[in-house]
PDB file of N, CA and C in Angstrom:
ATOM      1  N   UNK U   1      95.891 125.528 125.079  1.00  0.00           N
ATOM      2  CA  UNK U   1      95.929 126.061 123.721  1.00  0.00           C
ATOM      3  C   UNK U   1      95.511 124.963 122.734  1.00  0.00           C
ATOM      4  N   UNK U   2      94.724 125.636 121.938  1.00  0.00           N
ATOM      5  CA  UNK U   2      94.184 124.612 120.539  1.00  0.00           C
ATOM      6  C   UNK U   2      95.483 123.884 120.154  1.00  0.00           C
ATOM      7  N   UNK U   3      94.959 122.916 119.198  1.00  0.00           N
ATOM      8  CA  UNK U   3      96.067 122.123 118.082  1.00  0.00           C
ATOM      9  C   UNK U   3      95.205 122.735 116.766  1.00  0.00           C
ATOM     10  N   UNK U   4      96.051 122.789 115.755  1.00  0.00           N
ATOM     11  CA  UNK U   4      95.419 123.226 114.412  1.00  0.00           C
ATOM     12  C   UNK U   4      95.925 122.095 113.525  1.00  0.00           C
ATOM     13  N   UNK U   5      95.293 122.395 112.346  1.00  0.00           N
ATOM     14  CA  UNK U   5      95.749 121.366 110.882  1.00  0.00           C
ATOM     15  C   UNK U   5      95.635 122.383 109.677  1.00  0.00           C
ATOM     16  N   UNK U   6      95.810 121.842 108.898  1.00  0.00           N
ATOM     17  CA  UNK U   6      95.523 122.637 107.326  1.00  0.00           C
ATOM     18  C   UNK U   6      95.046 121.315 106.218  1.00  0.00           C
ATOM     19  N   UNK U   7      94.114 121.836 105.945  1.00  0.00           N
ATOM     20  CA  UNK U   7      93.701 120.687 104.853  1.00  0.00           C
ATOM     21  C   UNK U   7      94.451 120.548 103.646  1.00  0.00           C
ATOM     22  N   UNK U   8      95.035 119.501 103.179  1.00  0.00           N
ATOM     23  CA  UNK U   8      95.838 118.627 102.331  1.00  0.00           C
ATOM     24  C   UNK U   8      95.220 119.203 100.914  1.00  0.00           C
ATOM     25  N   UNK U   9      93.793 119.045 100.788  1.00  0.00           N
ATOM     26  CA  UNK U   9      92.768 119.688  99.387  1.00  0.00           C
ATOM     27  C   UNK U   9      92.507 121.079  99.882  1.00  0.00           C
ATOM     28  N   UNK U  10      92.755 121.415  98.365  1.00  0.00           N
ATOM     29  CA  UNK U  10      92.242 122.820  97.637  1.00  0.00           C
ATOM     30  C   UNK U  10      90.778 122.449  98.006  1.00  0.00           C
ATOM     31  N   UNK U  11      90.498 123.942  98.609  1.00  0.00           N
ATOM     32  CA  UNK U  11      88.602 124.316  98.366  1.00  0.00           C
ATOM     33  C   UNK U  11      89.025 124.816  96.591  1.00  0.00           C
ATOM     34  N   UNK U  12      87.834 125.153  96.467  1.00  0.00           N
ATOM     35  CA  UNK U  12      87.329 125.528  94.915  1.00  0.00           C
ATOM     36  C   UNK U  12      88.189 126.818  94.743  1.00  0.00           C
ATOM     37  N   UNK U  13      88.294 127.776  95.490  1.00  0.00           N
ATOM     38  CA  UNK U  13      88.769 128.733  95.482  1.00  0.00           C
ATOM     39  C   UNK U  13      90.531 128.889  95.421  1.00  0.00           C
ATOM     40  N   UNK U  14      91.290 127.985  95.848  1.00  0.00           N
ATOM     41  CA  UNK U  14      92.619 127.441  95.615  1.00  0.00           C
ATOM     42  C   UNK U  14      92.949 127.471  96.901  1.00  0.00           C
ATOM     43  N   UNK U  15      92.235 128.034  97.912  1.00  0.00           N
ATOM     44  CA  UNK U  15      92.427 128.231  99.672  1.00  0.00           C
ATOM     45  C   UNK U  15      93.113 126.870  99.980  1.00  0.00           C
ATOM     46  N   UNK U  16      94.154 126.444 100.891  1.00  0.00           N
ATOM     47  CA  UNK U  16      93.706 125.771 101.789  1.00  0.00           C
ATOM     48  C   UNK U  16      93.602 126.221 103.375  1.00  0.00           C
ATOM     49  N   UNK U  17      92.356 125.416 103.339  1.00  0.00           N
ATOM     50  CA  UNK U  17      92.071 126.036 105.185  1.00  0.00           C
ATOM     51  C   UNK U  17      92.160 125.706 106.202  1.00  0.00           C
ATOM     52  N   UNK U  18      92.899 126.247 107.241  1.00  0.00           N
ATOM     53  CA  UNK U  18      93.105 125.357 108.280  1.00  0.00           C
ATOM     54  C   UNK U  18      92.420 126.139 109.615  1.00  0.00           C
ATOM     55  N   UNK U  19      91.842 124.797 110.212  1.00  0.00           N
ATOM     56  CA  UNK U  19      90.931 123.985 111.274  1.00  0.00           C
ATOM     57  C   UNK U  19      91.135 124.250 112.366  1.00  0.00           C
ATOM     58  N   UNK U  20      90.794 124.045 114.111  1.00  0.00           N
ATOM     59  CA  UNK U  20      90.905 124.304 114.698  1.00  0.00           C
ATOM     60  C   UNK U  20      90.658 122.988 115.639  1.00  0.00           C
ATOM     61  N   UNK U  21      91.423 122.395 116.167  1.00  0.00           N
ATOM     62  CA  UNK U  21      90.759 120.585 116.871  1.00  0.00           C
ATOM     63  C   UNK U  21      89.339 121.084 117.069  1.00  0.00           C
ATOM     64  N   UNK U  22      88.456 120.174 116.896  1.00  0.00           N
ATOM     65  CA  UNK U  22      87.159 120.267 117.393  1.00  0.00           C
ATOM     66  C   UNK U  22      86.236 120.380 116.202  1.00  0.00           C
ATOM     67  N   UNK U  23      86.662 121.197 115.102  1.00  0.00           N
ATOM     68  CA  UNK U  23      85.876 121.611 114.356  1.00  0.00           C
ATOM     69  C   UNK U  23      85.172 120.819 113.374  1.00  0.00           C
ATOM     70  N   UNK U  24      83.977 121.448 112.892  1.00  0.00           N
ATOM     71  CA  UNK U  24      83.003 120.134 112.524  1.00  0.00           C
ATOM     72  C   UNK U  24      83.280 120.190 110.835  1.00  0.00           C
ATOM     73  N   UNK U  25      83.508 121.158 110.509  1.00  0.00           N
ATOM     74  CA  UNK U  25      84.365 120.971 109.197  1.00  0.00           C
ATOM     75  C   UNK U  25      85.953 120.450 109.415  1.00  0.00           C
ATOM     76  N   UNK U  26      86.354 119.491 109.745  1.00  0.00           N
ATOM     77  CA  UNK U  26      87.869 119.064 109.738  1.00  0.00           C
ATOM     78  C   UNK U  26      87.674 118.173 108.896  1.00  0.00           C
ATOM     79  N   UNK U  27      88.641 118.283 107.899  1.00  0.00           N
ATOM     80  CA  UNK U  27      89.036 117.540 106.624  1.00  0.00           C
ATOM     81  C   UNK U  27      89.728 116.425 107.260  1.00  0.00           C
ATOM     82  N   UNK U  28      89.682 115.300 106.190  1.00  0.00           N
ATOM     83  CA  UNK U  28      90.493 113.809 106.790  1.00  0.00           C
ATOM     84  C   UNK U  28      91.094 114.235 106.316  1.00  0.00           C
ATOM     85  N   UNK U  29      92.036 114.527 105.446  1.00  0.00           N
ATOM     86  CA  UNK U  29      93.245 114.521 104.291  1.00  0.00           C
ATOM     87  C   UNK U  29      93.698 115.608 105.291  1.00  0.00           C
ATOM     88  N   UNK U  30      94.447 115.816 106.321  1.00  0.00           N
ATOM     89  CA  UNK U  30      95.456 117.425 106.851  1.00  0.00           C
ATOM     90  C   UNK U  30      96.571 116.969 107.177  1.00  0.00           C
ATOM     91  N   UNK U  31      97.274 118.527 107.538  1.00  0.00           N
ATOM     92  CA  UNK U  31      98.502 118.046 107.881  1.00  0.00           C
ATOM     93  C   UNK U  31      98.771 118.903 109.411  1.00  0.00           C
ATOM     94  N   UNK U  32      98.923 118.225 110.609  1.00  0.00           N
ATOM     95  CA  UNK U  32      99.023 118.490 111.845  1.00  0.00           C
ATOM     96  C   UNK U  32     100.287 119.750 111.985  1.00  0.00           C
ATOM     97  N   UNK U  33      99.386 121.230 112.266  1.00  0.00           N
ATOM     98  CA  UNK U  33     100.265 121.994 112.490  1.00  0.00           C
ATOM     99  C   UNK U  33     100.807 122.470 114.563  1.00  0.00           C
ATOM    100  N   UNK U  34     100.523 122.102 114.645  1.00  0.00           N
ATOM    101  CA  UNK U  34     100.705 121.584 116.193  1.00  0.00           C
ATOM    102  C   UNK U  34     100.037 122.870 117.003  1.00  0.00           C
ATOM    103  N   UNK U  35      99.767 122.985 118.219  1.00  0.00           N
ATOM    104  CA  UNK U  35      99.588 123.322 119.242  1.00  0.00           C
ATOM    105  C   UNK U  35     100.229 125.600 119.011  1.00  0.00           C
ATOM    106  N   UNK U  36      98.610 126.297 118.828  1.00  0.00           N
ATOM    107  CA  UNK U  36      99.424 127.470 118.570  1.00  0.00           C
ATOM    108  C   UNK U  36      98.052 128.399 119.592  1.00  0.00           C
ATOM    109  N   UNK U  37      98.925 129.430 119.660  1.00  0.00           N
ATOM    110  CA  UNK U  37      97.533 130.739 120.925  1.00  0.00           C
ATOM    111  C   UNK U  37      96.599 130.987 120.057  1.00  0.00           C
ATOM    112  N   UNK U  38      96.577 130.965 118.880  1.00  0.00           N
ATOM    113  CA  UNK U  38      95.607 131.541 118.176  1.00  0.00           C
ATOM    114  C   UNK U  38      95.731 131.468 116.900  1.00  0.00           C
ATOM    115  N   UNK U  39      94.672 131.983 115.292  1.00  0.00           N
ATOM    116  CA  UNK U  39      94.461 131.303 114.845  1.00  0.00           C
ATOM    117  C   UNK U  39      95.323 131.812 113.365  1.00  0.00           C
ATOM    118  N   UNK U  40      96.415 132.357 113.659  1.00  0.00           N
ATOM    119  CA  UNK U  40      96.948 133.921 113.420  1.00  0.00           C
ATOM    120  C   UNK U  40      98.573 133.291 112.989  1.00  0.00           C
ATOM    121  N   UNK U  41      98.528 132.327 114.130  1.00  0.00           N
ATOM    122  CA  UNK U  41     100.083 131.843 113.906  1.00  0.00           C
ATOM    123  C   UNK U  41     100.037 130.258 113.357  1.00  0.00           C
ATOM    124  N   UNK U  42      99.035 129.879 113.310  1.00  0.00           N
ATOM    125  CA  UNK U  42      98.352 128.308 112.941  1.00  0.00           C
ATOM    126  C   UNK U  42      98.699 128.769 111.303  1.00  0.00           C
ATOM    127  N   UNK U  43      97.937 129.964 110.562  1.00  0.00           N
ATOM    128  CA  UNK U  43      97.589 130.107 109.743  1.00  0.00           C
ATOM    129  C   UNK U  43      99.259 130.275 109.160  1.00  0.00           C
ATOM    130  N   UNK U  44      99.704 131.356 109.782  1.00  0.00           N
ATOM    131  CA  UNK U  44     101.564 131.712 109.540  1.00  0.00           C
ATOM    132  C   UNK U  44     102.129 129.904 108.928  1.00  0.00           C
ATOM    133  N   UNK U  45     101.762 129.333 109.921  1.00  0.00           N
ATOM    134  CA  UNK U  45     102.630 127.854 110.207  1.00  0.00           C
ATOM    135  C   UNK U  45     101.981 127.144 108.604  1.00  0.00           C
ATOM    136  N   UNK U  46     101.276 127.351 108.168  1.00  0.00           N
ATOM    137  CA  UNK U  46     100.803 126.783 106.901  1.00  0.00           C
ATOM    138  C   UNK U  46     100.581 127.457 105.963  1.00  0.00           C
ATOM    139  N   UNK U  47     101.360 128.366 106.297  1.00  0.00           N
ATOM    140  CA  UNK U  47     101.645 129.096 104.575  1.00  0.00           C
ATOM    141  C   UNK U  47     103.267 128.380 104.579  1.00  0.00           C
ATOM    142  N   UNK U  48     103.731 127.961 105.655  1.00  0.00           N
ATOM    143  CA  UNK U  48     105.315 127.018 104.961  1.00  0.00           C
ATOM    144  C   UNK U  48     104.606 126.075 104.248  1.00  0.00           C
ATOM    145  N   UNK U  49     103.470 125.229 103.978  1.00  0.00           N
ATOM    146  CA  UNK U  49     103.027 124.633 103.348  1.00  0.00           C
ATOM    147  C   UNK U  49     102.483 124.914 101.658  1.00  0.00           C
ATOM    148  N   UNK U  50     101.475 125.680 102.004  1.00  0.00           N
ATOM    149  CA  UNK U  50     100.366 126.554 101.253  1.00  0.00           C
ATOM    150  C   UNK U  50     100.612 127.841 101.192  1.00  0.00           C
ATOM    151  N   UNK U  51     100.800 128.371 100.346  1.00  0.00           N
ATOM    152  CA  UNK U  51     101.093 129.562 100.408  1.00  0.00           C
ATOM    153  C   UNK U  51     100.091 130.486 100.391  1.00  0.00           C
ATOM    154  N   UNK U  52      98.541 129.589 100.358  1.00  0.00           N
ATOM    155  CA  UNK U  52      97.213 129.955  99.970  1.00  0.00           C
ATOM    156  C   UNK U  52      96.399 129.453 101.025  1.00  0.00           C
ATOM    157  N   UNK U  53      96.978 129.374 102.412  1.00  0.00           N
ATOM    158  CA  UNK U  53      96.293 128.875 103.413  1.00  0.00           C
ATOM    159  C   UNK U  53      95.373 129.961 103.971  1.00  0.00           C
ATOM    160  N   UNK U  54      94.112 129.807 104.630  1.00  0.00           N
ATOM    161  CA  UNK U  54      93.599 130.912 105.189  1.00  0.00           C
ATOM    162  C   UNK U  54      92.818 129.899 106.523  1.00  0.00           C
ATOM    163  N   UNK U  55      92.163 131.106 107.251  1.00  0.00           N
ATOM    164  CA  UNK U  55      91.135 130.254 108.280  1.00  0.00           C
ATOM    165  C   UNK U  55      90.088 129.874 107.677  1.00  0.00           C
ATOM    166  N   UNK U  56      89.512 128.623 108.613  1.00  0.00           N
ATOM    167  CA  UNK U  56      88.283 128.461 108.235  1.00  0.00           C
ATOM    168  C   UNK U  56      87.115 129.594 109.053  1.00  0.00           C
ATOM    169  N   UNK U  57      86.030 129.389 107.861  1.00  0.00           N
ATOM    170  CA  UNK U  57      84.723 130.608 108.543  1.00  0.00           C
ATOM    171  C   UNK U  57      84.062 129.975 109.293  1.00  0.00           C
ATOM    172  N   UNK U  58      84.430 128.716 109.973  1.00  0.00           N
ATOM    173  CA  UNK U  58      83.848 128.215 110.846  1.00  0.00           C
ATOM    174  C   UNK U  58      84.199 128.428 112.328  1.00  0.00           C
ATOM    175  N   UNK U  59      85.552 127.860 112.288  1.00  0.00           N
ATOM    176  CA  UNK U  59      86.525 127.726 113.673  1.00  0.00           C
ATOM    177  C   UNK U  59      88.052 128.624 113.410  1.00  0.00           C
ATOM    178  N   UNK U  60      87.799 129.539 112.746  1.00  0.00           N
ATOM    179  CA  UNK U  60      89.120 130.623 112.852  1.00  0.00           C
ATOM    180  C   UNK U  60      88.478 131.882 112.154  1.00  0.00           C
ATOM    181  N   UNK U  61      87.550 131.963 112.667  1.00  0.00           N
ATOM    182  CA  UNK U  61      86.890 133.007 111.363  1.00  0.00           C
ATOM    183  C   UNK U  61      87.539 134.554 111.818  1.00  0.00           C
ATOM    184  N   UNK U  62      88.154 135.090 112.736  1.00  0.00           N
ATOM    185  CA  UNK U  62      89.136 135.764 112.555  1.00  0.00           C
ATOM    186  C   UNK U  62      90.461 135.697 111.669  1.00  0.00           C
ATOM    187  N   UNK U  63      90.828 134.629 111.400  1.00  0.00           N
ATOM    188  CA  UNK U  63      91.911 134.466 110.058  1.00  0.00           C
ATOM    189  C   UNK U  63      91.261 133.988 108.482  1.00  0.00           C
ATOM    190  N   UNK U  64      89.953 134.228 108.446  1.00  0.00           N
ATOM    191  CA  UNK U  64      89.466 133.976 107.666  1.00  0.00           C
ATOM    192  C   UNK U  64      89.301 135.014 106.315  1.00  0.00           C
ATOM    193  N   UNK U  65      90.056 135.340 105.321  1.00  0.00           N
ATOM    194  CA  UNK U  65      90.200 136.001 104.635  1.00  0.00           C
ATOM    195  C   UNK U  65      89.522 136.180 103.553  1.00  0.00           C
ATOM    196  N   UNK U  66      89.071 134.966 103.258  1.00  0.00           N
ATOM    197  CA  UNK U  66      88.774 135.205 101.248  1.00  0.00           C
ATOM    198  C   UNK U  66      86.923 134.695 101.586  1.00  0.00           C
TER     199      UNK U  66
END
């Protein structure tokens, strides 16, 4: 199973988005949401953060909302 993150910065849009290990958009500034099946409960795990978290349209583009 993946590891995920959520990026620390607002995109323009007020999103923050979280990543998928590997991905070629991964922000330096995140915060390690650990080890999840999919991209569904990564995203869950960083709205305790962000309440404006979504996927990225890169590497979660099934949780990718806005």
């Amino acid at each position: 199973m993946p590891r995920y993150y959520v990026n620390k910065n607002q995109q323009p849009n007020g999103d923050h988005e979280v990543h998928k290990e590997g991905c070629s958009w991964m922000p330096f500034d995140k915060i390690d949401l650990g080890i999840h099946s999919g991209c569904a409960s990564a995203v869950a795990a960083a709205k305790n953060y962000y309440s404006t978290a979504d996927g990225c349209a890169h590497c979660c583009e099934a949780c990718h909302k806005r």
